[in-house]
Amino acid sequence: MSHVFSEETHRNLLSRIPRCTGREIADWLRTVEDGPALRFEEKVSWLRSEHDLAYGHAKALIHEYDLRRAARKLL
């Protein structure tokens, strides 16, 4: 299964997460950072099982985490 959403879908999912979960994106990204070192889909499954997130929201968060981590490595 592909990890990639269209940019528009990704942004739409991210914009809904705070309203749906009551937590900001930065808070979720810290949760991912502090969570277990797993592969992409395993991280998605972890967020879904441990934090009761919808699949699309969990996938968008992990994708955003990976994007930001890659950007930090480029600096």
PDB file of C-alpha atoms in Angstrom:
ATOM      1  CA  MET A   1       0.000   0.000   0.000  1.00  0.00           C
ATOM      2  CA  SER A   2       1.282   3.425  -0.911  1.00  0.00           C
ATOM      3  CA  HIS A   3       2.340   5.852   1.794  1.00  0.00           C
ATOM      4  CA  VAL A   4       1.518   8.874  -0.324  1.00  0.00           C
ATOM      5  CA  PHE A   5      -1.610  11.007  -0.335  1.00  0.00           C
ATOM      6  CA  SER A   6      -2.093  13.842  -2.751  1.00  0.00           C
ATOM      7  CA  GLU A   7      -0.847  17.075  -1.188  1.00  0.00           C
ATOM      8  CA  GLU A   8      -4.426  18.373  -0.977  1.00  0.00           C
ATOM      9  CA  THR A   9      -5.717  15.232   0.740  1.00  0.00           C
ATOM     10  CA  HIS A  10      -2.783  15.248   3.143  1.00  0.00           C
ATOM     11  CA  ARG A  11      -3.381  18.900   4.127  1.00  0.00           C
ATOM     12  CA  ASN A  12      -7.137  18.327   4.502  1.00  0.00           C
ATOM     13  CA  LEU A  13      -6.587  15.357   6.790  1.00  0.00           C
ATOM     14  CA  LEU A  14      -4.071  17.271   8.905  1.00  0.00           C
ATOM     15  CA  SER A  15      -6.399  20.245   9.227  1.00  0.00           C
ATOM     16  CA  ARG A  16      -9.141  18.002  10.668  1.00  0.00           C
ATOM     17  CA  ILE A  17      -7.007  16.218  13.248  1.00  0.00           C
ATOM     18  CA  PRO A  18      -7.096  18.894  15.999  1.00  0.00           C
ATOM     19  CA  ARG A  19     -10.879  19.186  15.799  1.00  0.00           C
ATOM     20  CA  CYS A  20     -11.384  15.412  15.741  1.00  0.00           C
ATOM     21  CA  THR A  21      -8.866  14.551  18.455  1.00  0.00           C
ATOM     22  CA  GLY A  22      -8.636  17.641  20.649  1.00  0.00           C
ATOM     23  CA  ARG A  23      -4.838  17.646  20.191  1.00  0.00           C
ATOM     24  CA  GLU A  24      -2.671  19.848  17.984  1.00  0.00           C
ATOM     25  CA  ILE A  25      -0.468  18.441  15.221  1.00  0.00           C
ATOM     26  CA  ALA A  26       2.711  19.401  17.099  1.00  0.00           C
ATOM     27  CA  ASP A  27       1.520  17.360  20.083  1.00  0.00           C
ATOM     28  CA  TRP A  28       0.832  14.353  17.865  1.00  0.00           C
ATOM     29  CA  LEU A  29       4.240  14.674  16.215  1.00  0.00           C
ATOM     30  CA  ARG A  30       5.906  14.634  19.658  1.00  0.00           C
ATOM     31  CA  THR A  31       3.906  11.487  20.441  1.00  0.00           C
ATOM     32  CA  VAL A  32       5.241   9.861  17.270  1.00  0.00           C
ATOM     33  CA  GLU A  33       8.785  11.020  18.068  1.00  0.00           C
ATOM     34  CA  ASP A  34       8.582   9.518  21.553  1.00  0.00           C
ATOM     35  CA  GLY A  35       6.876   6.334  20.339  1.00  0.00           C
ATOM     36  CA  PRO A  36       8.424   3.083  19.240  1.00  0.00           C
ATOM     37  CA  ALA A  37      10.847   2.896  16.306  1.00  0.00           C
ATOM     38  CA  LEU A  38       8.728   1.137  13.710  1.00  0.00           C
ATOM     39  CA  ARG A  39       8.209   1.097   9.955  1.00  0.00           C
ATOM     40  CA  PHE A  40       5.632   3.381   8.353  1.00  0.00           C
ATOM     41  CA  GLU A  41       2.588   1.075   8.403  1.00  0.00           C
ATOM     42  CA  GLU A  42       3.555  -0.264  11.833  1.00  0.00           C
ATOM     43  CA  LYS A  43       3.578   3.316  13.176  1.00  0.00           C
ATOM     44  CA  VAL A  44       0.152   3.871  11.616  1.00  0.00           C
ATOM     45  CA  SER A  45      -1.133   0.710  13.314  1.00  0.00           C
ATOM     46  CA  TRP A  46       0.440   1.785  16.609  1.00  0.00           C
ATOM     47  CA  LEU A  47      -1.299   5.181  16.510  1.00  0.00           C
ATOM     48  CA  ARG A  48      -4.583   3.511  15.648  1.00  0.00           C
ATOM     49  CA  SER A  49      -4.398   0.936  18.433  1.00  0.00           C
ATOM     50  CA  GLU A  50      -2.773   3.012  21.185  1.00  0.00           C
ATOM     51  CA  HIS A  51      -4.473   6.342  20.495  1.00  0.00           C
ATOM     52  CA  ASP A  52      -7.693   5.291  18.758  1.00  0.00           C
ATOM     53  CA  LEU A  53      -7.044   7.354  15.618  1.00  0.00           C
ATOM     54  CA  ALA A  54      -8.777   6.813  12.305  1.00  0.00           C
ATOM     55  CA  TYR A  55      -6.604   5.202   9.651  1.00  0.00           C
ATOM     56  CA  GLY A  56      -6.429   8.320   7.450  1.00  0.00           C
ATOM     57  CA  HIS A  57      -5.481  10.568  10.364  1.00  0.00           C
ATOM     58  CA  ALA A  58      -2.806   8.168  11.596  1.00  0.00           C
ATOM     59  CA  LYS A  59      -1.375   7.800   8.095  1.00  0.00           C
ATOM     60  CA  ALA A  60      -1.342  11.579   7.561  1.00  0.00           C
ATOM     61  CA  LEU A  61       0.458  12.105  10.882  1.00  0.00           C
ATOM     62  CA  ILE A  62       3.149   9.554  10.108  1.00  0.00           C
ATOM     63  CA  HIS A  63       3.596  10.982   6.617  1.00  0.00           C
ATOM     64  CA  GLU A  64       3.928  14.510   8.076  1.00  0.00           C
ATOM     65  CA  TYR A  65       6.383  13.250  10.689  1.00  0.00           C
ATOM     66  CA  ASP A  66       8.511  11.649   7.965  1.00  0.00           C
ATOM     67  CA  LEU A  67       8.387  14.817   5.828  1.00  0.00           C
ATOM     68  CA  ARG A  68       9.526  16.999   8.727  1.00  0.00           C
ATOM     69  CA  ARG A  69      12.226  14.543   9.770  1.00  0.00           C
ATOM     70  CA  ALA A  70      13.585  14.478   6.212  1.00  0.00           C
ATOM     71  CA  ALA A  71      13.564  18.301   6.097  1.00  0.00           C
ATOM     72  CA  ARG A  72      15.586  18.453   9.335  1.00  0.00           C
ATOM     73  CA  LYS A  73      18.220  16.148   7.842  1.00  0.00           C
ATOM     74  CA  LEU A  74      18.649  18.510   4.903  1.00  0.00           C
ATOM     75  CA  LEU A  75      19.498  21.487   7.123  1.00  0.00           C
TER      76      LEU A  75
END
